[in-house]
Amino acid sequence: MYSIVVESIYLLVIVTLISVLQNAFFALKVEKEGNCQNIPTSTFERVCCANRNCMDAYPTFLAVMWCAGLCLNQAPAAFAGIIYLAVRQKYFVGYMGQTSQSTPGYMFGKRILFFLFLMCIVGIFNYLLVRYCSSEYKEYVETITGAASALLLIP
Amino acid sequence: MYSIVVESIYLLVIVTLISVLQNAFFALKVEKEGNCQNIPTSTFERVCCANRNCMDAYPTFLAVMWCAGLCLNQAPAAFAGIIYLAVRQKYFVGYMGQTSQSTPGYMFGKRILFFLFLMCIVGIFNYLLVRYCSSEYKEYVETITGAASALLLIP
Amino acid sequence: MYSIVVESIYLLVIVTLISVLQNAFFALKVEKEGNCQNIPTSTFERVCCANRNCMDAYPTFLAVMWCAGLCLNQAPAAFAGIIYLAVRQKYFVGYMGQTSQSTPGYMFGKRILFFLFLMCIVGIFNYLLVRYCSSEYKEYVETITGAASALLLIP
C-alpha cells in the first residue's frame, strides 16, 4: 500500500515542497520589509499586496494540481506546477520592483491553471467512459497530455 | 489502483472544480472593479472584502469536504459542498449589492461546515469501532448521512 | 480499500478537524470584535491582523502536514500538527493582548514546519532508494522520526 501511494504522488509532493519554500521566501520578504521602518511605506504595502495575491491563489492552485495529478497523470501536472511557481516568482518580483502606476493585475498564471483544470475534466471524463462504456483511452490521453504540457513553455 | 482511487473521489473532484471556477469568477470581479477608477472606491473595497472573506474560508472548506468524503462517503459530502458553493455565491452577491450599513457577517455556511465536520467525526468513530470492536455500522451510517444531507436544503 | 485508506490517514484527519475548530474560534473572535463598535478600533485591527497571518499560513501547514503523513508516517506528522496548533493559539492570543509597539513577527511555528518539511524529503528519498536500490530503510527512519518529533516539545 505504502509504496503504491507514494509512487503515484511523489512528484506532486516535490512540487508542493517547492511551493512551500517559495511561500516561506515571500513571508520572509514581508517580515523583512515590515521590520525596517526607515524605508518608504509604499514598498511594504507593495510587498504585502503581492504576498496576499499569491496567498489568495495558493489553495486554488494546490487543489487543481493535486486533482489533476490524481485523476490523470502526475508528471504533466507536476510540470505545470513548476511552471506556475516560476510565473508566481516572476509576478512577485515584478510587483516589488515597479512603481504603483503600473501594478500587474490581480490574477496570474491563468493559462496554467486552465491547463490543469482541463486535465481534471479529461481525467473524470475518461473515468466515466471506462465505467460506463468499458472503453479505455487512458494511455492515449496521457500521451497527449504529456505532449500538451510542453506547450506551456511558450510564453 | 487508478480506477479505484478515481472512483472514490470523482464527485469531490467535480465539486472542487466548480469551486475553482467560482474563485476565478470572484477574482475576475475584483480585477474588473480594480481597473475602473471612475467608480466610487467603496464598491471596490466591498468586493475586495467579500473576496477576502470567501478566500479565508476556502482552505477550511476544502479540508473538511475532502476529509468527510474520504472518511465516510463521497456523495453526501459532494452534495453539501455544492450547497456551500451556492451559499457562498449568494453571500458574495449580497455583499456587493448592499450599503455598508448592513454588511453580512464574517462567517457564512456555518451549518454546512458543521454537517461536514460531523461526517468526519462519524467516519473516524466508525473506523475505530470497526478496528477495536469488529462491528460494522458503515452502511447503516452512510444511509443516515445520505438522508440527513437532504435536510441541508432547508433554508 | 476503505479501511486501508482511513487507517493511514485518520490521525491526520483528527488534527485537521482540530485546526478547523481553531479557525472557527478565530473567525468568531473577528466577528465579535467587528460587531461591538464602541471598543477602540485598534483591537479589531489587531484581531484581524492576527487572523489574517494565521489564515495565510494555513494552506501551507495543511499541505506540508498531509504530505509528511502520507509519505512517511502519520503519527509524528499528526503530533507535530498538534504542536503547531498550540503555537498558533499562543500566537493569536499573544497578538491580541499586547500593545502595537511589540507585535510579534509575521511568521510562527517555523521549526515545526521545517520538521514536517524534512519528513517529506526523507519520505521521498526513502521511496527513491527503495525503487532504485531495493534497500529498505523505512522502519528505521520511522523510528528515528518518532523519536525526533519529541524534540519539538522543547521550547
Short mmCIF file of C-alpha atoms in Angstrom, two decimals:
data_model
loop_
_atom_site.label_atom_id
_atom_site.label_comp_id
_atom_site.label_asym_id
_atom_site.label_seq_id
_atom_site.Cartn_x
_atom_site.Cartn_y
_atom_site.Cartn_z
CA MET A 1 0.00 0.00 0.00
CA TYR A 2 2.66 2.43 1.11
CA SER A 3 4.88 2.40 -1.96
CA ILE A 4 1.92 2.40 -4.38
CA VAL A 5 0.59 5.57 -2.80
CA VAL A 6 3.97 7.28 -2.72
CA GLU A 7 4.74 6.20 -6.27
CA SER A 8 1.66 7.92 -7.63
CA ILE A 9 2.13 11.19 -5.76
CA TYR A 10 5.82 11.77 -5.19
CA LEU A 11 6.24 14.29 -8.00
CA LEU A 12 3.24 16.23 -6.67
CA VAL A 13 4.78 16.20 -3.20
CA ILE A 14 8.04 17.58 -4.56
CA VAL A 15 6.25 20.45 -6.31
CA THR A 16 4.27 21.13 -3.13
CA LEU A 17 7.50 21.29 -1.15
CA ILE A 18 8.98 23.77 -3.64
CA SER A 19 5.83 25.90 -3.36
CA VAL A 20 6.16 25.82 0.44
CA LEU A 21 9.74 27.03 0.14
CA GLN A 22 8.51 29.85 -2.10
CA ASN A 23 5.82 30.75 0.44
CA ALA A 24 8.50 30.94 3.11
CA PHE A 25 10.55 33.20 0.85
CA PHE A 26 7.57 35.52 0.36
CA ALA A 27 6.84 35.56 4.10
CA LEU A 28 10.47 36.38 4.86
CA LYS A 29 10.29 39.31 2.42
CA VAL A 30 7.16 40.59 4.14
CA GLU A 31 8.71 40.22 7.57
CA LYS A 32 11.93 41.92 6.49
CA GLU A 33 10.11 44.87 4.93
CA GLY A 34 7.89 45.19 7.98
CA ASN A 35 10.88 45.42 10.31
CA CYS A 36 12.87 48.19 8.63
CA GLN A 37 10.83 51.27 9.40
CA ASN A 38 13.05 53.81 7.66
CA ILE A 39 12.09 52.75 4.14
CA PRO A 40 9.08 54.34 2.49
CA THR A 41 5.82 52.65 3.45
CA SER A 42 4.78 52.06 -0.14
CA THR A 43 7.41 49.33 -0.51
CA PHE A 44 5.96 47.42 2.44
CA GLU A 45 2.47 47.85 1.07
CA ARG A 46 3.52 46.56 -2.33
CA VAL A 47 5.22 43.51 -0.86
CA CYS A 48 2.21 42.87 1.35
CA CYS A 49 -0.16 43.17 -1.59
CA ALA A 50 1.93 40.85 -3.78
CA ASN A 51 2.13 38.31 -0.96
CA ARG A 52 -1.61 38.49 -0.39
CA ASN A 53 -2.46 37.98 -4.04
CA CYS A 54 -0.12 34.99 -4.16
CA MET A 55 -1.60 33.53 -0.96
CA ASP A 56 -5.15 34.06 -2.18
CA ALA A 57 -4.49 31.93 -5.23
CA TYR A 58 -2.45 29.29 -3.41
CA PRO A 59 -5.22 26.93 -2.19
CA THR A 60 -6.83 27.04 -5.62
CA PHE A 61 -3.54 26.11 -7.25
CA LEU A 62 -2.85 23.26 -4.83
CA ALA A 63 -6.37 21.84 -5.23
CA VAL A 64 -6.27 21.90 -9.02
CA MET A 65 -2.77 20.47 -9.24
CA TRP A 66 -3.49 17.57 -6.88
CA CYS A 67 -6.81 16.78 -8.57
CA ALA A 68 -5.15 16.80 -11.98
CA GLY A 69 -2.32 14.61 -10.73
CA LEU A 70 -4.62 12.11 -9.04
CA CYS A 71 -7.20 11.92 -11.82
CA LEU A 72 -4.95 11.69 -14.83
CA ASN A 73 -1.19 11.58 -14.54
CA GLN A 74 1.21 13.15 -12.12
CA ALA A 75 4.07 14.02 -14.47
CA PRO A 76 2.35 16.71 -16.60
CA ALA A 77 0.59 18.07 -13.52
CA ALA A 78 3.87 18.44 -11.64
CA PHE A 79 5.47 20.02 -14.69
CA ALA A 80 2.66 22.56 -14.98
CA GLY A 81 3.02 23.18 -11.24
CA ILE A 82 6.69 24.01 -11.64
CA ILE A 83 5.91 26.48 -14.41
CA TYR A 84 3.18 28.05 -12.27
CA LEU A 85 5.71 28.55 -9.46
CA ALA A 86 8.11 30.22 -11.90
CA VAL A 87 5.33 32.55 -13.08
CA ARG A 88 4.44 33.34 -9.48
CA GLN A 89 8.06 34.15 -8.66
CA LYS A 90 8.23 36.49 -11.66
CA TYR A 91 4.94 38.10 -10.59
CA PHE A 92 6.15 38.69 -7.04
CA VAL A 93 9.48 40.18 -8.13
CA GLY A 94 7.75 42.30 -10.76
CA TYR A 95 5.27 43.57 -8.19
CA MET A 96 8.02 44.70 -5.84
CA GLY A 97 10.21 46.40 -8.41
CA GLN A 98 7.88 48.75 -10.14
CA THR A 99 6.06 51.95 -9.35
CA SER A 100 2.48 51.92 -8.22
CA GLN A 101 1.22 53.35 -11.52
CA SER A 102 1.64 50.06 -13.34
CA THR A 103 0.86 47.30 -10.88
CA PRO A 104 0.17 44.00 -12.56
CA GLY A 105 -3.33 42.58 -12.30
CA TYR A 106 -4.78 40.52 -9.53
CA MET A 107 -4.59 37.26 -11.39
CA PHE A 108 -1.62 35.43 -12.88
CA GLY A 109 -0.87 32.03 -14.31
CA LYS A 110 -4.38 31.77 -15.75
CA ARG A 111 -3.21 29.64 -18.67
CA ILE A 112 -1.53 27.07 -16.42
CA LEU A 113 -4.47 26.80 -14.06
CA PHE A 114 -6.71 26.39 -17.09
CA PHE A 115 -4.50 23.58 -18.37
CA LEU A 116 -4.64 21.79 -15.00
CA PHE A 117 -8.39 22.33 -14.89
CA LEU A 118 -8.70 20.72 -18.32
CA MET A 119 -6.61 17.78 -17.14
CA CYS A 120 -9.06 17.18 -14.27
CA ILE A 121 -12.04 17.26 -16.61
CA VAL A 122 -10.37 14.88 -19.07
CA GLY A 123 -9.46 12.53 -16.21
CA ILE A 124 -13.00 12.40 -14.85
CA PHE A 125 -14.49 12.08 -18.33
CA ASN A 126 -12.10 9.21 -19.03
CA TYR A 127 -13.10 7.51 -15.78
CA LEU A 128 -16.78 7.79 -16.64
CA LEU A 129 -16.08 6.38 -20.12
CA VAL A 130 -14.24 3.42 -18.61
CA ARG A 131 -17.03 2.80 -16.17
CA TYR A 132 -20.00 3.05 -18.47
CA CYS A 133 -18.63 2.23 -21.92
CA SER A 134 -15.78 -0.11 -20.94
CA SER A 135 -13.52 1.68 -23.37
CA GLU A 136 -10.02 2.65 -22.34
CA TYR A 137 -8.47 5.83 -23.66
CA LYS A 138 -6.26 6.50 -20.66
CA GLU A 139 -2.86 5.78 -22.18
CA TYR A 140 -3.79 7.67 -25.32
CA VAL A 141 -4.93 10.64 -23.26
CA GLU A 142 -1.81 10.56 -21.07
CA THR A 143 0.46 10.76 -24.09
CA ILE A 144 -1.46 13.75 -25.44
CA THR A 145 -1.37 15.47 -22.05
CA GLY A 146 2.36 14.93 -21.73
CA ALA A 147 2.89 16.47 -25.13
CA ALA A 148 0.48 19.34 -24.48
CA SER A 149 2.20 20.29 -21.24
CA ALA A 150 5.28 21.22 -23.25
CA LEU A 151 3.17 23.92 -24.93
CA LEU A 152 3.00 25.74 -21.59
CA LEU A 153 6.63 26.72 -22.06
CA ILE A 154 5.63 29.07 -24.88
CA PRO A 155 5.44 32.49 -23.27
CA MET B 1 -5.24 1.17 -8.40
CA TYR B 2 -6.00 4.06 -10.70
CA SER B 3 -9.72 3.49 -11.17
CA ILE B 4 -10.30 2.60 -7.50
CA VAL B 5 -8.82 5.93 -6.45
CA VAL B 6 -10.73 7.92 -9.03
CA GLU B 7 -13.94 6.08 -8.26
CA SER B 8 -13.83 7.11 -4.62
CA ILE B 9 -13.03 10.77 -5.24
CA TYR B 10 -14.50 11.84 -8.57
CA LEU B 11 -17.51 13.61 -7.09
CA LEU B 12 -15.23 15.52 -4.73
CA VAL B 13 -13.03 16.49 -7.67
CA ILE B 14 -16.04 17.80 -9.57
CA VAL B 15 -17.12 19.97 -6.63
CA THR B 16 -13.53 21.21 -6.26
CA LEU B 17 -13.50 22.17 -9.92
CA ILE B 18 -16.75 24.10 -9.53
CA SER B 19 -15.31 25.91 -6.51
CA VAL B 20 -12.23 26.80 -8.57
CA LEU B 21 -14.47 28.24 -11.26
CA GLN B 22 -16.22 30.29 -8.59
CA ASN B 23 -12.87 31.51 -7.25
CA ALA B 24 -11.97 32.62 -10.77
CA PHE B 25 -15.29 34.45 -11.01
CA PHE B 26 -14.59 36.27 -7.72
CA ALA B 27 -11.06 37.15 -8.83
CA LEU B 28 -12.36 38.49 -12.15
CA LYS B 29 -14.82 40.70 -10.24
CA VAL B 30 -12.00 42.06 -8.08
CA GLU B 31 -9.80 42.70 -11.08
CA LYS B 32 -12.60 44.40 -13.00
CA GLU B 33 -13.50 46.67 -10.08
CA GLY B 34 -9.85 47.49 -9.54
CA ASN B 35 -9.40 48.60 -13.13
CA CYS B 36 -12.27 51.05 -13.47
CA GLN B 37 -11.11 54.02 -11.45
CA ASN B 38 -14.13 56.25 -12.02
CA ILE B 39 -16.47 54.25 -9.78
CA PRO B 40 -16.65 55.07 -6.09
CA THR B 41 -13.93 53.35 -4.10
CA SER B 42 -16.37 51.80 -1.67
CA THR B 43 -17.54 49.34 -4.32
CA PHE B 44 -14.00 48.10 -4.83
CA GLU B 45 -13.50 47.83 -1.11
CA ARG B 46 -16.69 45.86 -0.70
CA VAL B 47 -15.79 43.44 -3.50
CA CYS B 48 -12.30 43.07 -2.06
CA CYS B 49 -13.67 42.41 1.40
CA ALA B 50 -16.19 39.83 0.15
CA ASN B 51 -13.48 38.10 -1.86
CA ARG B 52 -11.13 38.04 1.12
CA ASN B 53 -13.74 36.56 3.45
CA CYS B 54 -14.53 33.88 0.87
CA MET B 55 -10.83 33.12 0.34
CA ASP B 56 -10.15 32.96 4.08
CA ALA B 57 -12.74 30.23 4.48
CA TYR B 58 -11.77 28.35 1.32
CA PRO B 59 -8.96 26.09 2.66
CA THR B 60 -11.10 25.19 5.66
CA PHE B 61 -13.97 24.22 3.40
CA LEU B 62 -11.76 22.14 1.09
CA ALA B 63 -10.12 20.33 4.00
CA VAL B 64 -13.41 19.47 5.70
CA MET B 65 -15.11 18.37 2.49
CA TRP B 66 -12.25 16.08 1.44
CA CYS B 67 -11.91 14.59 4.91
CA ALA B 68 -15.64 13.92 5.07
CA GLY B 69 -15.62 12.40 1.60
CA LEU B 70 -12.62 10.18 2.29
CA CYS B 71 -13.68 9.06 5.75
CA LEU B 72 -17.30 8.32 5.17
CA ASN B 73 -18.92 8.65 1.78
CA GLN B 74 -18.32 11.00 -1.08
CA ALA B 75 -21.89 11.54 -2.28
CA PRO B 76 -23.29 13.45 0.75
CA ALA B 77 -20.01 15.34 1.10
CA ALA B 78 -20.12 16.48 -2.51
CA PHE B 79 -23.78 17.41 -2.14
CA ALA B 80 -23.03 19.52 0.95
CA GLY B 81 -20.13 21.07 -0.98
CA ILE B 82 -22.44 22.12 -3.80
CA ILE B 83 -24.82 23.74 -1.31
CA TYR B 84 -21.91 25.52 0.35
CA LEU B 85 -20.87 26.96 -3.01
CA ALA B 86 -24.40 28.19 -3.60
CA VAL B 87 -24.41 29.87 -0.16
CA ARG B 88 -21.04 31.43 -0.92
CA GLN B 89 -22.29 32.78 -4.25
CA LYS B 90 -25.29 34.31 -2.50
CA TYR B 91 -23.02 35.80 0.18
CA PHE B 92 -20.71 37.36 -2.40
CA VAL B 93 -23.54 38.86 -4.44
CA GLY B 94 -25.26 40.08 -1.29
CA TYR B 95 -22.04 41.71 -0.09
CA MET B 96 -21.61 43.63 -3.32
CA GLY B 97 -25.15 44.85 -3.67
CA GLN B 98 -25.88 46.47 -0.38
CA THR B 99 -24.83 49.55 1.51
CA SER B 100 -22.09 49.42 4.09
CA GLN B 101 -24.53 49.86 6.98
CA SER B 102 -25.72 46.29 6.75
CA THR B 103 -22.78 44.17 5.72
CA PRO B 104 -23.30 40.49 6.41
CA GLY B 105 -21.10 38.85 8.98
CA TYR B 106 -17.67 37.44 8.53
CA MET B 107 -18.81 33.83 8.56
CA PHE B 108 -21.24 32.00 6.33
CA GLY B 109 -22.25 28.44 5.63
CA LYS B 110 -21.70 27.51 9.25
CA ARG B 111 -24.40 24.86 9.17
CA ILE B 112 -22.91 23.09 6.14
CA LEU B 113 -19.39 23.12 7.52
CA PHE B 114 -20.79 21.76 10.76
CA PHE B 115 -22.53 18.95 8.88
CA LEU B 116 -19.29 18.05 7.05
CA PHE B 117 -17.42 18.22 10.35
CA LEU B 118 -19.90 15.79 11.88
CA MET B 119 -19.46 13.46 8.92
CA CYS B 120 -15.71 13.34 9.57
CA ILE B 121 -16.21 12.55 13.23
CA VAL B 122 -18.74 9.82 12.46
CA GLY B 123 -16.38 8.37 9.86
CA ILE B 124 -13.43 8.21 12.23
CA PHE B 125 -15.58 6.91 15.07
CA ASN B 126 -16.89 4.20 12.77
CA TYR B 127 -13.36 3.26 11.76
CA LEU B 128 -12.31 2.95 15.39
CA LEU B 129 -15.37 0.82 16.12
CA VAL B 130 -14.53 -1.48 13.23
CA ARG B 131 -10.95 -1.77 14.39
CA TYR B 132 -11.48 -2.37 18.07
CA CYS B 133 -14.97 -3.87 18.31
CA SER B 134 -15.16 -5.60 14.91
CA SER B 135 -18.65 -4.25 14.44
CA GLU B 136 -19.67 -2.70 11.16
CA TYR B 137 -22.10 0.18 11.07
CA LYS B 138 -20.74 1.78 7.92
CA GLU B 139 -23.63 1.04 5.55
CA TYR B 140 -26.16 1.99 8.18
CA VAL B 141 -24.33 5.27 8.83
CA GLU B 142 -24.00 6.00 5.12
CA THR B 143 -27.74 5.69 4.61
CA ILE B 144 -28.44 8.05 7.51
CA THR B 145 -25.87 10.55 6.21
CA GLY B 146 -27.37 10.46 2.73
CA ALA B 147 -30.79 11.16 4.18
CA ALA B 148 -29.51 13.86 6.55
CA SER B 149 -27.76 15.74 3.75
CA ALA B 150 -31.17 16.45 2.24
CA LEU B 151 -32.00 18.44 5.38
CA LEU B 152 -29.35 20.99 4.36
CA LEU B 153 -31.72 22.18 1.64
CA ILE B 154 -33.99 23.67 4.30
CA PRO B 155 -33.07 27.34 4.41
CA MET C 1 -9.92 -0.29 0.22
CA TYR C 2 -11.98 1.85 2.56
CA SER C 3 -10.44 0.83 5.87
CA ILE C 4 -6.88 0.82 4.48
CA VAL C 5 -7.28 4.43 3.40
CA VAL C 6 -8.87 5.52 6.66
CA GLU C 7 -6.30 3.63 8.70
CA SER C 8 -3.41 5.52 7.14
CA ILE C 9 -4.95 8.98 7.46
CA TYR C 10 -7.23 9.04 10.50
CA LEU C 11 -4.78 10.82 12.79
CA LEU C 12 -4.23 13.46 10.11
CA VAL C 13 -7.99 13.89 9.77
CA ILE C 14 -8.32 14.39 13.53
CA VAL C 15 -5.65 17.12 13.52
CA THR C 16 -7.32 18.74 10.52
CA LEU C 17 -10.61 18.77 12.41
CA ILE C 18 -8.97 20.41 15.41
CA SER C 19 -7.44 23.04 13.14
CA VAL C 20 -10.87 23.69 11.64
CA LEU C 21 -12.27 24.20 15.13
CA GLN C 22 -9.47 26.66 15.80
CA ASN C 23 -10.21 28.50 12.56
CA ALA C 24 -13.83 28.79 13.65
CA PHE C 25 -12.69 30.18 17.01
CA PHE C 26 -10.55 32.80 15.26
CA ALA C 27 -13.38 33.74 12.91
CA LEU C 28 -15.77 34.08 15.84
CA LYS C 29 -13.29 36.42 17.55
CA VAL C 30 -13.08 38.55 14.40
CA GLU C 31 -16.85 38.65 14.03
CA LYS C 32 -17.37 39.52 17.69
CA GLU C 33 -14.81 42.34 17.59
CA GLY C 34 -16.30 43.65 14.35
CA ASN C 35 -19.75 43.86 15.88
CA CYS C 36 -19.02 45.87 19.02
CA GLN C 37 -18.38 49.34 17.67
CA ASN C 38 -17.74 51.07 20.99
CA ILE C 39 -14.37 49.44 21.57
CA PRO C 40 -11.26 51.13 20.22
CA THR C 41 -10.60 50.24 16.58
CA SER C 42 -7.08 49.10 17.23
CA THR C 43 -8.34 45.93 18.95
CA PHE C 44 -10.35 44.97 15.89
CA GLU C 45 -7.37 45.69 13.66
CA ARG C 46 -5.11 43.56 15.80
CA VAL C 47 -7.53 40.63 15.82
CA CYS C 48 -7.98 40.98 12.06
CA CYS C 49 -4.25 41.06 11.50
CA ALA C 50 -3.63 38.03 13.71
CA ASN C 51 -6.40 36.11 11.95
CA ARG C 52 -5.02 37.05 8.52
CA ASN C 53 -1.50 35.92 9.40
CA CYS C 54 -2.86 32.62 10.70
CA MET C 55 -5.03 32.13 7.61
CA ASP C 56 -2.15 32.97 5.25
CA ALA C 57 -0.06 30.18 6.72
CA TYR C 58 -2.92 27.68 6.96
CA PRO C 59 -2.81 26.11 3.46
CA THR C 60 0.96 25.76 3.72
CA PHE C 61 0.62 23.98 7.03
CA LEU C 62 -2.09 21.64 5.79
CA ALA C 63 -0.14 20.77 2.64
CA VAL C 64 3.10 20.02 4.49
CA MET C 65 1.39 18.01 7.23
CA TRP C 66 -0.56 15.82 4.81
CA CYS C 67 2.47 15.27 2.58
CA ALA C 68 4.59 14.30 5.58
CA GLY C 69 1.87 11.99 6.86
CA LEU C 70 1.33 10.30 3.51
CA CYS C 71 4.99 9.97 2.57
CA LEU C 72 6.43 8.74 5.82
CA ASN C 73 4.30 8.07 8.86
CA GLN C 74 1.16 9.69 10.17
CA ALA C 75 1.84 9.58 13.90
CA PRO C 76 4.80 12.02 14.09
CA ALA C 77 3.16 14.26 11.49
CA ALA C 78 -0.05 14.46 13.50
CA PHE C 79 1.93 15.08 16.67
CA ALA C 80 3.83 17.94 15.03
CA GLY C 81 0.49 19.26 13.73
CA ILE C 82 -0.92 19.35 17.26
CA ILE C 83 2.11 21.30 18.49
CA TYR C 84 1.78 23.71 15.57
CA LEU C 85 -1.84 24.35 16.54
CA ALA C 86 -0.78 25.06 20.11
CA VAL C 87 1.86 27.52 18.88
CA ARG C 88 -0.73 29.18 16.65
CA GLN C 89 -3.15 29.53 19.55
CA LYS C 90 -0.42 31.14 21.65
CA TYR C 91 0.47 33.45 18.75
CA PHE C 92 -3.14 34.54 18.29
CA VAL C 93 -3.72 35.19 21.98
CA GLY C 94 -0.37 36.98 22.25
CA TYR C 95 -1.21 39.17 19.27
CA MET C 96 -4.49 40.29 20.80
CA GLY C 97 -3.22 41.06 24.26
CA GLN C 98 -0.33 43.35 23.70
CA THR C 99 0.21 46.90 22.57
CA SER C 100 1.02 47.69 18.97
CA GLN C 101 4.62 48.59 19.78
CA SER C 102 5.64 44.98 20.19
CA THR C 103 3.66 42.96 17.67
CA PRO C 104 5.13 39.52 17.07
CA GLY C 105 6.51 38.77 13.63
CA TYR C 106 4.64 37.63 10.59
CA MET C 107 5.83 34.05 10.79
CA PHE C 108 5.46 31.49 13.56
CA GLY C 109 5.97 27.79 14.01
CA LYS C 110 8.92 27.81 11.66
CA ARG C 111 10.65 24.98 13.47
CA ILE C 112 7.62 22.69 13.24
CA LEU C 113 7.03 23.41 9.57
CA PHE C 114 10.71 22.74 8.96
CA PHE C 115 10.42 19.40 10.76
CA LEU C 116 7.42 18.40 8.64
CA PHE C 117 9.25 19.57 5.55
CA LEU C 118 12.20 17.37 6.45
CA MET C 119 9.85 14.42 6.97
CA CYS C 120 8.53 14.84 3.41
CA ILE C 121 12.05 14.92 1.97
CA VAL C 122 13.11 11.86 3.94
CA GLY C 123 9.95 10.03 2.82
CA ILE C 124 10.54 10.76 -0.86
CA PHE C 125 14.23 9.99 -0.60
CA ASN C 126 13.38 6.68 1.06
CA TYR C 127 10.91 5.86 -1.70
CA LEU C 128 13.53 6.57 -4.38
CA LEU C 129 16.03 4.40 -2.52
CA VAL C 130 13.53 1.54 -2.36
CA ARG C 131 12.77 1.91 -6.03
CA TYR C 132 16.28 2.17 -7.42
CA CYS C 133 18.47 0.44 -4.84
CA SER C 134 15.96 -2.10 -3.48
CA SER C 135 17.07 -1.26 0.02
CA GLU C 136 14.55 -0.65 2.77
CA TYR C 137 15.23 1.88 5.47
CA LYS C 138 11.61 2.78 6.13
CA GLU C 139 11.16 1.21 9.54
CA TYR C 140 14.49 2.53 10.68
CA VAL C 141 13.58 6.02 9.50
CA GLU C 142 10.14 5.85 11.09
CA THR C 143 11.64 5.06 14.47
CA ILE C 144 14.04 7.97 14.21
CA THR C 145 11.24 10.31 13.14
CA GLY C 146 9.05 9.23 16.01
CA ALA C 147 11.86 9.93 18.44
CA ALA C 148 12.79 13.22 16.79
CA SER C 149 9.23 14.52 16.98
CA ALA C 150 9.52 14.50 20.77
CA LEU C 151 12.26 17.11 20.43
CA LEU C 152 9.65 19.58 19.16
CA LEU C 153 8.34 19.82 22.69
CA ILE C 154 11.48 21.69 23.74
CA PRO C 155 10.54 25.35 23.67
#
